[in-house]
Coordinates of C-alpha atoms in Angstrom, one line a residue:
Chain E
M1 CA 113.1 103.0 94.2
A2 CA 112.9 106.1 96.4
N3 CA 111.5 105.4 99.8
E4 CA 108.5 107.3 101.0
T5 CA 110.4 110.3 102.4
S6 CA 109.6 114.0 102.2
F7 CA 112.3 114.3 99.5
S8 CA 110.8 111.6 97.3
K9 CA 107.4 113.2 97.6
K10 CA 109.1 116.5 96.6
I11 CA 110.6 114.8 93.6
L12 CA 107.2 113.3 92.6
E13 CA 105.6 116.8 92.8
F14 CA 108.5 118.2 90.8
L15 CA 108.0 115.6 88.1
K16 CA 104.3 116.2 87.9
T17 CA 104.9 120.0 87.4
V18 CA 107.5 119.3 84.8
S19 CA 105.2 116.9 83.0
E20 CA 102.4 119.5 82.8
E21 CA 104.7 122.4 81.9
Y22 CA 106.7 120.7 79.2
H23 CA 104.1 118.2 77.9
T24 CA 106.4 115.2 78.5
G25 CA 103.7 112.6 79.1
G26 CA 104.9 110.0 81.5
I27 CA 108.0 111.0 83.3
W28 CA 110.2 109.0 85.6
I29 CA 113.7 108.7 87.1
S30 CA 115.6 105.5 86.8
K31 CA 118.8 104.4 88.5
R32 CA 121.6 102.7 86.6
L33 CA 122.4 99.2 87.9
G34 CA 125.3 97.6 85.9
R35 CA 124.1 97.7 82.3
R36 CA 120.4 98.2 83.1
W37 CA 118.0 100.8 84.4
S38 CA 115.8 100.4 87.4
F39 CA 112.7 102.4 88.2
W40 CA 113.3 104.9 91.0
C41 CA 110.3 107.2 91.1
G42 CA 107.9 109.0 88.8
L43 CA 104.8 108.8 86.7
E44 CA 104.1 105.9 84.4
P45 CA 103.8 106.5 80.6
D46 CA 100.4 107.7 79.2
S47 CA 100.9 106.3 75.7
C48 CA 103.2 103.6 74.3
L49 CA 105.7 105.9 72.6
P50 CA 109.4 104.9 72.9
P51 CA 110.9 106.3 76.1
Q52 CA 113.4 109.2 75.6
M53 CA 116.3 109.6 78.0
L54 CA 118.0 112.6 79.5
R55 CA 121.0 111.8 81.6
I56 CA 121.0 113.4 85.1
N57 CA 124.4 112.1 86.2
E58 CA 126.4 108.9 86.2
D59 CA 123.8 107.1 88.3
Y60 CA 120.5 108.5 87.3
A61 CA 118.6 109.4 84.2
L62 CA 115.2 110.9 83.4
F63 CA 112.9 109.1 81.0
C64 CA 109.8 110.6 79.4
E65 CA 107.7 110.2 76.4
N66 CA 108.5 113.6 74.8
K67 CA 111.6 115.5 75.7
E68 CA 111.5 118.1 73.0
L69 CA 110.4 121.1 75.2
L70 CA 112.3 119.8 78.2
E71 CA 115.6 119.8 76.5
K72 CA 115.6 123.5 76.1
E73 CA 115.5 124.0 79.9
W74 CA 117.5 120.9 80.8
E75 CA 120.5 122.7 82.2
R76 CA 118.5 124.4 84.8
L77 CA 116.2 121.4 85.6
V78 CA 119.0 118.9 85.9
R79 CA 120.5 121.0 88.7
E80 CA 117.2 120.9 90.6
L81 CA 116.8 117.2 90.0
E82 CA 120.3 116.5 91.3
T83 CA 119.7 118.4 94.5
L84 CA 116.4 116.6 95.1
I85 CA 118.0 113.2 94.4
K86 CA 120.9 114.0 96.7
G87 CA 118.5 115.0 99.4
S88 CA 116.5 111.9 99.0
T89 CA 119.4 109.5 99.1
R90 CA 120.8 111.3 102.1
E91 CA 117.5 111.0 103.9
C92 CA 117.3 107.3 103.1
Q93 CA 120.7 106.5 104.7
Chain U
M1 CA 135.8 70.2 104.4
P2 CA 136.3 72.3 107.6
Q3 CA 136.1 75.4 105.3
V4 CA 132.8 74.2 104.0
E5 CA 131.5 73.6 107.5
S6 CA 132.5 77.1 108.7
W7 CA 130.9 78.7 105.6
V8 CA 127.7 76.9 106.3
K9 CA 127.6 78.3 109.8
T10 CA 127.8 81.9 108.5
R11 CA 124.9 81.6 106.1
I12 CA 121.7 82.1 108.1
K13 CA 121.2 85.4 109.8
E14 CA 118.4 85.0 112.3
D15 CA 117.7 88.7 112.5
E16 CA 117.0 88.7 108.7
I17 CA 114.2 86.2 109.4
E18 CA 112.8 87.5 112.7
K19 CA 112.2 91.0 111.6
Y20 CA 109.5 89.8 109.2
L21 CA 107.7 87.5 111.5
I22 CA 104.4 88.6 113.1
D23 CA 104.1 87.4 116.8
G24 CA 106.8 84.9 116.0
R25 CA 104.7 83.3 113.2
D26 CA 105.4 83.2 109.4
F27 CA 102.7 83.9 106.9
I28 CA 102.0 80.3 106.0
D29 CA 99.4 78.8 108.3
D30 CA 99.0 75.2 107.4
E31 CA 95.8 74.7 109.2
E32 CA 94.2 77.8 107.8
I33 CA 95.1 76.7 104.2
W34 CA 93.5 73.3 104.7
E35 CA 90.4 75.0 106.2
K36 CA 90.1 77.2 103.2
I37 CA 90.4 74.2 100.8
N38 CA 87.8 72.2 102.8
E39 CA 85.4 75.0 103.4
N40 CA 85.1 76.0 99.8
R41 CA 84.0 72.6 98.3
N42 CA 81.1 72.7 95.8
P43 CA 81.3 76.4 95.2
D44 CA 78.2 78.2 93.9
R45 CA 78.3 78.7 90.1
R46 CA 77.4 82.4 90.3
W47 CA 80.2 83.0 92.8
I48 CA 82.6 81.2 90.4
R49 CA 81.6 83.6 87.6
E50 CA 82.2 86.6 89.9
I51 CA 85.6 85.2 90.6
F52 CA 86.3 85.0 86.9
D53 CA 85.3 88.6 86.5
K54 CA 87.5 89.7 89.3
A55 CA 90.5 87.9 87.8
L56 CA 89.7 89.5 84.5
R57 CA 90.0 92.9 86.2
I58 CA 93.6 91.8 87.1
E59 CA 92.8 91.7 90.8
T60 CA 94.6 89.2 93.0
L61 CA 92.1 86.6 94.3
T62 CA 91.6 85.9 98.0
P63 CA 92.4 82.5 99.6
D64 CA 88.7 81.6 99.6
E65 CA 88.3 82.4 96.0
T66 CA 91.4 80.5 95.0
A67 CA 90.3 77.5 97.1
A68 CA 86.9 77.6 95.3
L69 CA 88.7 77.4 91.9
I70 CA 90.9 74.6 93.2
N71 CA 87.7 72.6 94.1
L72 CA 86.0 73.2 90.7
E73 CA 84.9 70.0 89.1
E74 CA 82.2 70.9 86.6
E75 CA 83.7 70.5 83.1
D76 CA 81.7 73.4 81.6
L77 CA 83.1 75.8 84.3
I78 CA 86.6 74.5 83.8
E79 CA 86.2 75.2 80.1
E80 CA 85.1 78.7 81.0
M81 CA 88.2 79.0 83.2
R82 CA 90.4 78.0 80.3
Q83 CA 88.9 80.9 78.3
V84 CA 89.3 83.3 81.2
A85 CA 93.0 82.3 81.6
Q86 CA 93.6 83.0 77.9
N87 CA 91.9 86.4 78.1
I88 CA 93.9 87.4 81.2
K89 CA 97.1 86.5 79.5
K90 CA 96.2 88.4 76.4
K91 CA 95.1 91.5 78.4
V92 CA 98.3 91.6 80.6
Y93 CA 101.0 90.3 78.2
D94 CA 99.3 90.2 74.8
N95 CA 100.1 87.4 72.3
R96 CA 103.7 86.9 73.1
I97 CA 105.9 84.2 74.7
V98 CA 109.2 85.4 76.0
T99 CA 112.0 82.9 75.7
F100 CA 115.1 82.3 77.7
A101 CA 117.7 79.6 78.5
P102 CA 118.9 78.2 81.8
L103 CA 122.6 78.3 82.5
Y104 CA 123.7 76.0 85.3
L105 CA 127.0 77.3 86.7
G106 CA 127.8 74.4 89.0
D107 CA 126.5 71.4 90.8
Y108 CA 128.3 71.4 94.1
C109 CA 125.8 71.7 97.0
V110 CA 126.0 71.5 100.8
N111 CA 122.4 70.5 101.1
N112 CA 121.0 67.0 101.0
C113 CA 117.4 67.3 99.7
L114 CA 115.9 63.9 99.2
Y115 CA 114.5 64.7 95.7
C116 CA 117.5 66.4 94.2
G117 CA 120.1 64.8 92.0
F118 CA 122.7 67.4 93.2
R119 CA 122.3 66.5 96.9
R120 CA 125.6 66.4 98.8
E121 CA 125.5 62.6 99.4
N122 CA 124.7 61.6 95.9
R123 CA 128.0 60.1 94.8
V124 CA 127.1 59.4 91.2
I125 CA 127.1 63.1 90.1
R126 CA 130.2 64.5 88.4
R127 CA 130.8 67.7 90.3
K128 CA 132.0 70.9 88.6
V129 CA 131.9 74.7 88.8
L130 CA 132.4 76.7 85.7
T131 CA 135.5 78.8 85.5
D132 CA 135.4 82.4 84.2
E133 CA 136.5 81.2 80.8
E134 CA 133.9 78.5 80.7
I135 CA 131.2 81.0 81.7
R136 CA 132.3 83.1 78.8
G137 CA 132.2 80.1 76.5
E138 CA 128.7 79.1 77.5
T139 CA 127.5 82.7 77.0
E140 CA 129.1 82.9 73.6
V141 CA 127.1 79.9 72.4
L142 CA 123.9 81.1 74.0
A143 CA 124.1 84.7 72.8
G144 CA 126.2 84.3 69.7
E145 CA 124.9 81.1 68.1
I146 CA 121.4 80.4 69.5
G147 CA 120.5 84.1 69.9
H148 CA 119.2 84.2 73.4
K149 CA 118.9 87.6 75.0
R150 CA 117.8 86.3 78.5
L151 CA 119.3 83.8 80.8
I152 CA 118.4 82.3 84.1
T153 CA 121.6 81.4 85.8
V154 CA 121.4 78.6 88.4
Y155 CA 123.8 78.2 91.3
G156 CA 124.2 75.5 94.0
E157 CA 124.5 76.4 97.7
H158 CA 128.2 76.0 98.2
P159 CA 131.1 78.2 99.1
S160 CA 132.5 77.7 95.6
M161 CA 129.4 79.6 94.3
G162 CA 129.0 82.2 97.0
V163 CA 128.1 85.8 96.3
D164 CA 131.5 86.7 95.0
Y165 CA 131.2 84.0 92.3
I166 CA 127.6 85.0 91.5
E167 CA 128.5 88.6 91.1
R168 CA 131.5 87.8 88.9
S169 CA 129.5 85.4 86.7
L170 CA 126.9 88.1 86.1
Q171 CA 129.6 90.6 85.1
I172 CA 131.2 88.1 82.7
I173 CA 127.8 87.2 81.1
Y174 CA 126.8 90.9 80.7
D175 CA 130.3 91.7 79.3
T176 CA 130.3 88.9 76.7
K177 CA 129.7 90.2 73.2
V178 CA 129.7 88.0 70.1
K179 CA 129.8 89.3 66.5
V180 CA 126.7 88.1 64.7
K181 CA 125.2 88.8 61.2
N182 CA 124.1 92.3 62.3
G183 CA 126.1 93.8 65.2
Y184 CA 126.5 91.8 68.4
G185 CA 124.8 89.0 70.2
Q186 CA 124.6 89.8 73.9
I187 CA 122.7 88.8 77.0
R188 CA 120.5 91.7 77.9
R189 CA 118.8 90.4 81.0
C190 CA 120.3 87.8 83.4
N191 CA 117.8 86.4 85.9
V192 CA 119.2 84.5 88.9
N193 CA 118.1 81.3 90.6
A194 CA 120.3 81.1 93.6
P195 CA 120.1 79.9 97.2
P196 CA 118.7 82.4 99.8
L197 CA 121.1 85.3 100.2
Q198 CA 121.7 87.9 102.9
I199 CA 120.5 91.5 102.4
D200 CA 124.0 92.9 102.0
E201 CA 124.8 90.2 99.4
L202 CA 121.6 90.9 97.5
K203 CA 122.6 94.6 97.4
R204 CA 125.8 93.6 95.6
L205 CA 123.8 91.7 93.0
V206 CA 121.5 94.8 92.5
E207 CA 124.6 96.8 91.7
V208 CA 125.7 94.5 88.9
G209 CA 122.2 94.5 87.4
I210 CA 120.5 91.3 88.5
G211 CA 117.3 90.5 86.7
T212 CA 114.6 88.6 88.4
Y213 CA 115.8 86.8 91.6
Q214 CA 114.2 83.4 91.9
V215 CA 114.0 81.2 95.0
F216 CA 111.5 78.4 95.0
Q217 CA 110.1 77.4 98.4
E218 CA 109.9 73.8 97.0
T219 CA 107.0 73.0 99.4
Y220 CA 105.1 75.5 101.6
H221 CA 103.9 72.7 103.9
H222 CA 106.0 72.9 107.1
E223 CA 106.0 69.3 108.0
T224 CA 106.8 68.1 104.5
Y225 CA 109.5 70.7 104.2
V226 CA 111.3 69.3 107.2
K227 CA 111.0 65.8 105.9
V228 CA 112.6 66.4 102.5
H229 CA 115.2 68.9 103.7
P230 CA 117.4 67.4 106.4
E231 CA 117.4 69.5 109.6
N232 CA 121.2 70.0 109.8
T233 CA 121.5 71.7 106.5
I234 CA 121.0 75.3 105.4
K235 CA 118.0 74.4 103.3
G236 CA 116.5 72.7 106.3
N237 CA 115.6 76.1 107.6
Y238 CA 112.1 76.8 106.2
R239 CA 111.9 80.4 107.2
W240 CA 115.4 81.4 105.9
R241 CA 114.1 80.3 102.5
L242 CA 110.6 81.6 102.9
Y243 CA 111.8 85.2 103.5
S244 CA 114.3 85.2 100.6
M245 CA 112.0 87.5 98.6
H246 CA 111.5 89.9 101.5
R247 CA 115.2 90.3 101.8
A248 CA 115.6 90.7 98.1
L249 CA 112.9 93.5 97.8
E250 CA 114.4 95.2 100.9
A251 CA 117.8 95.1 99.2
G252 CA 116.4 96.8 96.1
V253 CA 115.9 93.9 93.7
D254 CA 113.2 95.0 91.3
D255 CA 111.7 91.6 90.3
V256 CA 111.3 88.5 92.3
G257 CA 110.2 85.0 91.2
I258 CA 108.5 82.5 93.4
G259 CA 107.8 78.8 92.8
A260 CA 107.0 75.4 94.3
L261 CA 108.2 72.0 93.3
F262 CA 105.0 70.1 92.6
G263 CA 105.1 66.5 93.7
L264 CA 106.5 66.9 97.2
Y265 CA 103.1 67.6 98.9
D266 CA 99.5 67.9 97.9
W267 CA 99.3 70.3 94.8
R268 CA 96.2 72.1 96.2
F269 CA 98.2 73.2 99.3
E270 CA 101.1 74.4 97.2
V271 CA 98.9 76.5 95.0
M272 CA 97.5 78.1 98.1
G273 CA 101.0 78.6 99.4
L274 CA 102.1 80.5 96.3
L275 CA 99.0 82.7 96.6
Y276 CA 99.7 83.5 100.3
H277 CA 103.3 84.3 99.3
A278 CA 102.1 86.7 96.6
I279 CA 99.6 88.4 99.0
E280 CA 102.3 88.8 101.6
L281 CA 104.7 90.5 99.2
E282 CA 101.9 92.8 97.9
K283 CA 101.0 93.7 101.4
K284 CA 104.5 94.4 102.6
F285 CA 106.2 95.9 99.6
G286 CA 103.4 96.8 97.2
I287 CA 105.0 94.5 94.6
G288 CA 103.9 90.9 94.0
P289 CA 106.0 88.2 92.3
H290 CA 107.1 89.1 88.8
T291 CA 107.0 85.4 87.9
V292 CA 105.5 82.2 89.3
S293 CA 107.0 78.8 88.5
F294 CA 105.4 75.4 89.0
P295 CA 107.9 72.7 88.1
R296 CA 106.9 69.1 88.5
L297 CA 109.3 66.6 90.1
E298 CA 111.4 64.8 87.4
P299 CA 113.6 61.7 87.5
A300 CA 117.1 62.3 88.8
A301 CA 120.2 60.1 89.0
N302 CA 120.2 57.8 92.0
T303 CA 117.1 59.5 93.5
P304 CA 114.4 57.0 94.3
F305 CA 112.3 59.6 96.2
V306 CA 111.0 60.8 92.8
Q307 CA 109.5 57.4 92.0
E308 CA 108.2 56.9 95.5
T309 CA 106.4 60.1 96.2
R310 CA 102.6 59.9 96.9
H311 CA 102.0 63.3 95.6
K312 CA 102.9 63.0 91.9
V313 CA 100.9 65.4 89.9
S314 CA 98.8 64.1 87.0
D315 CA 98.6 65.9 83.7
K316 CA 95.0 66.8 84.4
D317 CA 95.8 68.3 87.8
F318 CA 98.8 70.1 86.3
E319 CA 96.5 71.9 83.9
K320 CA 94.4 72.9 86.8
I321 CA 97.4 74.2 88.7
I322 CA 98.2 76.5 85.7
L323 CA 94.6 77.7 85.3
V324 CA 94.1 78.5 89.0
L325 CA 97.4 80.3 89.3
R326 CA 96.7 82.3 86.1
L327 CA 93.5 83.5 87.7
A328 CA 94.7 83.9 91.3
I329 CA 97.8 86.0 90.6
P330 CA 96.7 87.5 87.3
Y331 CA 99.5 90.0 86.8
A332 CA 102.4 87.5 87.3
G333 CA 104.4 86.0 84.5
M334 CA 104.1 82.2 84.4
I335 CA 107.0 80.0 83.3
L336 CA 106.5 76.6 81.7
T337 CA 109.9 75.0 81.4
A338 CA 111.4 72.3 79.3
R339 CA 111.0 69.9 82.2
E340 CA 107.7 69.2 80.5
P341 CA 107.5 67.3 77.2
K342 CA 106.6 69.1 74.0
E343 CA 103.0 67.7 74.0
I344 CA 102.3 69.1 77.4
R345 CA 103.9 72.5 76.6
D346 CA 102.1 72.8 73.3
R347 CA 98.7 72.1 75.0
L348 CA 99.1 74.2 78.1
V349 CA 100.8 77.2 76.6
H350 CA 97.3 78.5 75.8
Y351 CA 96.3 78.8 79.4
G352 CA 98.3 81.9 80.4
I353 CA 101.9 80.9 80.0
T354 CA 104.2 83.9 79.4
Q355 CA 107.7 82.4 79.4
M356 CA 109.3 79.3 78.0
D357 CA 112.9 78.1 77.7
A358 CA 114.4 76.5 74.5
S359 CA 117.6 74.9 73.3
T360 CA 117.7 74.0 77.0
K361 CA 120.7 72.1 78.4
I362 CA 121.1 71.7 82.1
G363 CA 124.4 69.8 82.3
I364 CA 127.3 71.9 83.6
G365 CA 129.2 73.3 80.6
A366 CA 126.8 71.5 78.2
Y367 CA 126.3 74.4 75.7
S368 CA 129.9 74.7 74.8
D369 CA 130.6 71.0 75.1
R370 CA 128.0 70.5 72.5
Y371 CA 126.8 67.1 73.6
N372 CA 123.3 66.4 72.8
E373 CA 122.4 63.3 74.8
Q374 CA 121.1 63.9 78.3
E375 CA 123.6 62.7 80.9
L376 CA 122.1 62.1 84.3
R377 CA 125.5 62.3 86.0
R378 CA 125.8 65.9 84.8
Q379 CA 122.2 67.0 85.3
Q380 CA 120.0 67.8 88.2
F381 CA 117.1 66.0 86.5
L382 CA 116.0 64.9 83.0
I383 CA 114.4 67.5 80.8
G384 CA 111.3 66.6 78.7
D385 CA 111.5 69.0 75.8
T386 CA 114.8 69.2 73.9
R387 CA 113.6 71.4 71.0
S388 CA 116.0 74.0 69.7
L389 CA 115.0 77.7 70.0
D390 CA 114.4 77.7 66.2
E391 CA 112.0 74.7 66.5
L392 CA 110.2 76.1 69.5
I393 CA 109.7 79.5 67.7
R394 CA 108.3 77.7 64.6
D395 CA 105.9 75.6 66.7
L396 CA 104.8 78.6 68.7
A397 CA 104.1 80.5 65.5
K398 CA 102.0 77.6 64.3
L399 CA 100.0 77.9 67.5
G400 CA 99.5 81.6 66.9
Y401 CA 102.1 83.1 69.2
I402 CA 104.9 85.5 68.6
T403 CA 108.2 84.9 70.3
S404 CA 109.6 87.9 72.2
F405 CA 113.2 88.7 73.2
C406 CA 112.1 91.9 74.8
T407 CA 114.1 93.4 77.6
A408 CA 112.8 96.9 77.2
G409 CA 111.8 97.4 80.8
Y410 CA 115.5 97.1 81.8
R411 CA 116.5 99.6 79.1
C412 CA 114.5 102.4 80.6
G413 CA 113.5 101.4 84.1
R414 CA 110.0 100.2 83.5
T415 CA 110.4 97.9 86.5
G416 CA 109.3 97.4 90.1
D417 CA 106.3 99.4 91.2
M418 CA 105.9 100.9 87.8
I419 CA 105.6 97.7 85.9
M420 CA 103.1 96.4 88.5
K421 CA 100.8 99.3 87.7
L422 CA 101.3 98.8 84.0
L423 CA 100.6 95.1 84.2
R424 CA 97.4 95.6 86.2
T425 CA 96.0 98.2 83.8
G426 CA 96.9 96.2 80.7
K427 CA 99.2 98.9 79.4
E428 CA 102.2 96.7 79.6
G429 CA 100.5 94.3 77.2
Q430 CA 100.7 97.0 74.5
F431 CA 104.4 97.5 75.1
C432 CA 104.8 93.7 75.0
K433 CA 103.2 93.6 71.6
L434 CA 105.3 96.3 70.1
N435 CA 108.6 95.0 71.5
A436 CA 107.8 91.5 70.6
V437 CA 107.6 92.5 66.9
L438 CA 110.9 94.3 67.0
T439 CA 112.9 91.8 68.9
F440 CA 111.4 88.8 67.0
K441 CA 112.4 90.5 63.7
E442 CA 115.9 91.0 65.1
W443 CA 116.2 87.4 65.9
L444 CA 114.7 86.1 62.7
L445 CA 117.2 88.2 60.7
D446 CA 120.2 87.2 62.8
F447 CA 119.5 83.6 63.7
G448 CA 116.4 82.2 62.1
T449 CA 116.5 79.3 59.5
P450 CA 114.8 80.1 56.2
E451 CA 111.8 78.0 57.2
T452 CA 111.4 79.8 60.6
Q453 CA 111.9 83.2 58.9
K454 CA 109.0 82.4 56.6
I455 CA 106.5 81.4 59.3
G456 CA 107.9 84.1 61.6
D457 CA 107.4 86.9 59.1
E458 CA 103.8 85.7 58.6
I459 CA 103.0 86.1 62.3
I460 CA 104.8 89.5 62.3
Q461 CA 102.6 90.7 59.5
K462 CA 99.5 89.6 61.5
E463 CA 100.8 91.5 64.5
L464 CA 101.5 94.6 62.5
R465 CA 97.9 94.6 61.2
E466 CA 96.6 94.4 64.7
V467 CA 98.8 97.3 65.8
K468 CA 97.6 99.4 62.9
E469 CA 94.0 98.7 64.0
R470 CA 94.4 98.9 67.7
M471 CA 97.1 101.5 68.2
P472 CA 97.0 103.7 65.0
R473 CA 98.9 106.5 66.7
I474 CA 101.9 104.3 67.4
Y475 CA 101.8 102.3 64.1
N476 CA 104.0 104.7 62.1
K477 CA 106.7 104.8 64.8
L478 CA 106.7 101.0 65.0
M479 CA 107.1 100.8 61.2
E480 CA 110.0 103.3 61.3
Y481 CA 111.7 101.2 64.0
Y482 CA 110.9 98.0 62.1
Q483 CA 112.5 99.3 58.9
R484 CA 115.6 100.4 60.8
I485 CA 115.9 96.9 62.2
E486 CA 115.6 95.5 58.7
N487 CA 118.4 97.9 57.8
G488 CA 120.7 96.4 60.5
E489 CA 120.1 98.5 63.6
R490 CA 119.6 96.6 66.8
D491 CA 118.1 97.1 70.3
L492 CA 115.4 99.5 69.4
F493 CA 112.4 99.5 71.8
F494 CA 109.2 101.1 73.0

């Protein structure tokens, strides 16, 4: 879970914008721990649809309820997300 | 022996206790707890109903409110409390019971707790720690033959089962795959019941994918704690144990499980202790306990303390413990283990229980050794319910419950803060329902006997009808997944 840092707030804001713009419903980032995923930060699901995953890098993935529109912009968005995650983890150290 | 002694000296890190204290005090104030219990006798009936409503809103109760419930004597209000407990469970977790199995990894221990069969000075116990190969063998039986998806691994406090061993055992368990009828049997979530660990050690377990980390305080009463846990042992340090969950959450563990061993001290005090613990975690970390456990003392080899205790909990009081905890910490999972006999489990499952173990064996290496008799020399205590998973599932279905093998939260990160929010709003209950249907169907197809398949399919049909009625937007997706599972796909989830 991201600590309450300025970077994690930025990530949350970013996710809110993405959710509205790309109609993703709930959207959150999880961290890979062994074979499982652990909630890191984000907005909880609105409905009960199966979560859809987009991999950010080896350690993190983005989950949402509808990734259809998001996938088209993913290359750009993933770079922004990586930068924000890096900033946040650096700030937490 | 010198190696053991030097290891013991390295275990407790005072700075990992002191940082959580407030003005040098821990969060359990024995006097205050007794004051609350005594001041809230003969509670007003109207107030009791307000407390019921608050619990139904999935709000944690205050110590005063919990003490009032503890003191409740009127049978009609207790009957109402039973109803409220059922409704809370249904709202938060729906109609499912999650099953798991305990896996004891070893019975060496440096402690000397008066009530425990594994205590250091108990010479009648046959000591053993499972090797890597034996861990694999146990997992193969559990995941490949019985069909479990969740384990709770149990470790003694001993250098032979230090963090290196715990970490390795989790990796072995997660890596073990067994070919079954459709695909592979595999443990998807491994919860851990281990001695108190240091923050850096807990971080290592986070990295290998620990599930819920459980440490039971045994008794929250300071004086009793000191009496039953000799002073010169690690476990003799009340606060090192009390702050285990703080260290775990600080290390990044998502889910923590608290518990008390009922029978060491007055049950009313222990219920209050569990509540104070939950409130403290909520306040400090925003996350309360994922599960609460309430085992009763059971007979153990060469352990006269169990027969001699003044605080044995009657079946009537045990029911009240479950009811009060269900209302007091309404979002928490509640585990009723096979320590209790079938009759008790069948009766109390209705009052808010969310998890039960089955096909339970607690001897070291007992699953792959395939012995069926309980052997006190190999067990920490005697278990009361020896039903197989197939039998338990059938009995639960007869009582109207669907068995769930859901581990969906760990498949997508619906954990930690997020699951807390979803539990409190009742949304998680909807996920529970959908995932129970899918995982139960998987199990029936891969492991169920024809008799259990028949009764299991009947309960699934009932659940499907409910989903169609209550969640019409999701129904088609559920049916799509359901059919894919019938066609052999596995591990589909919502």
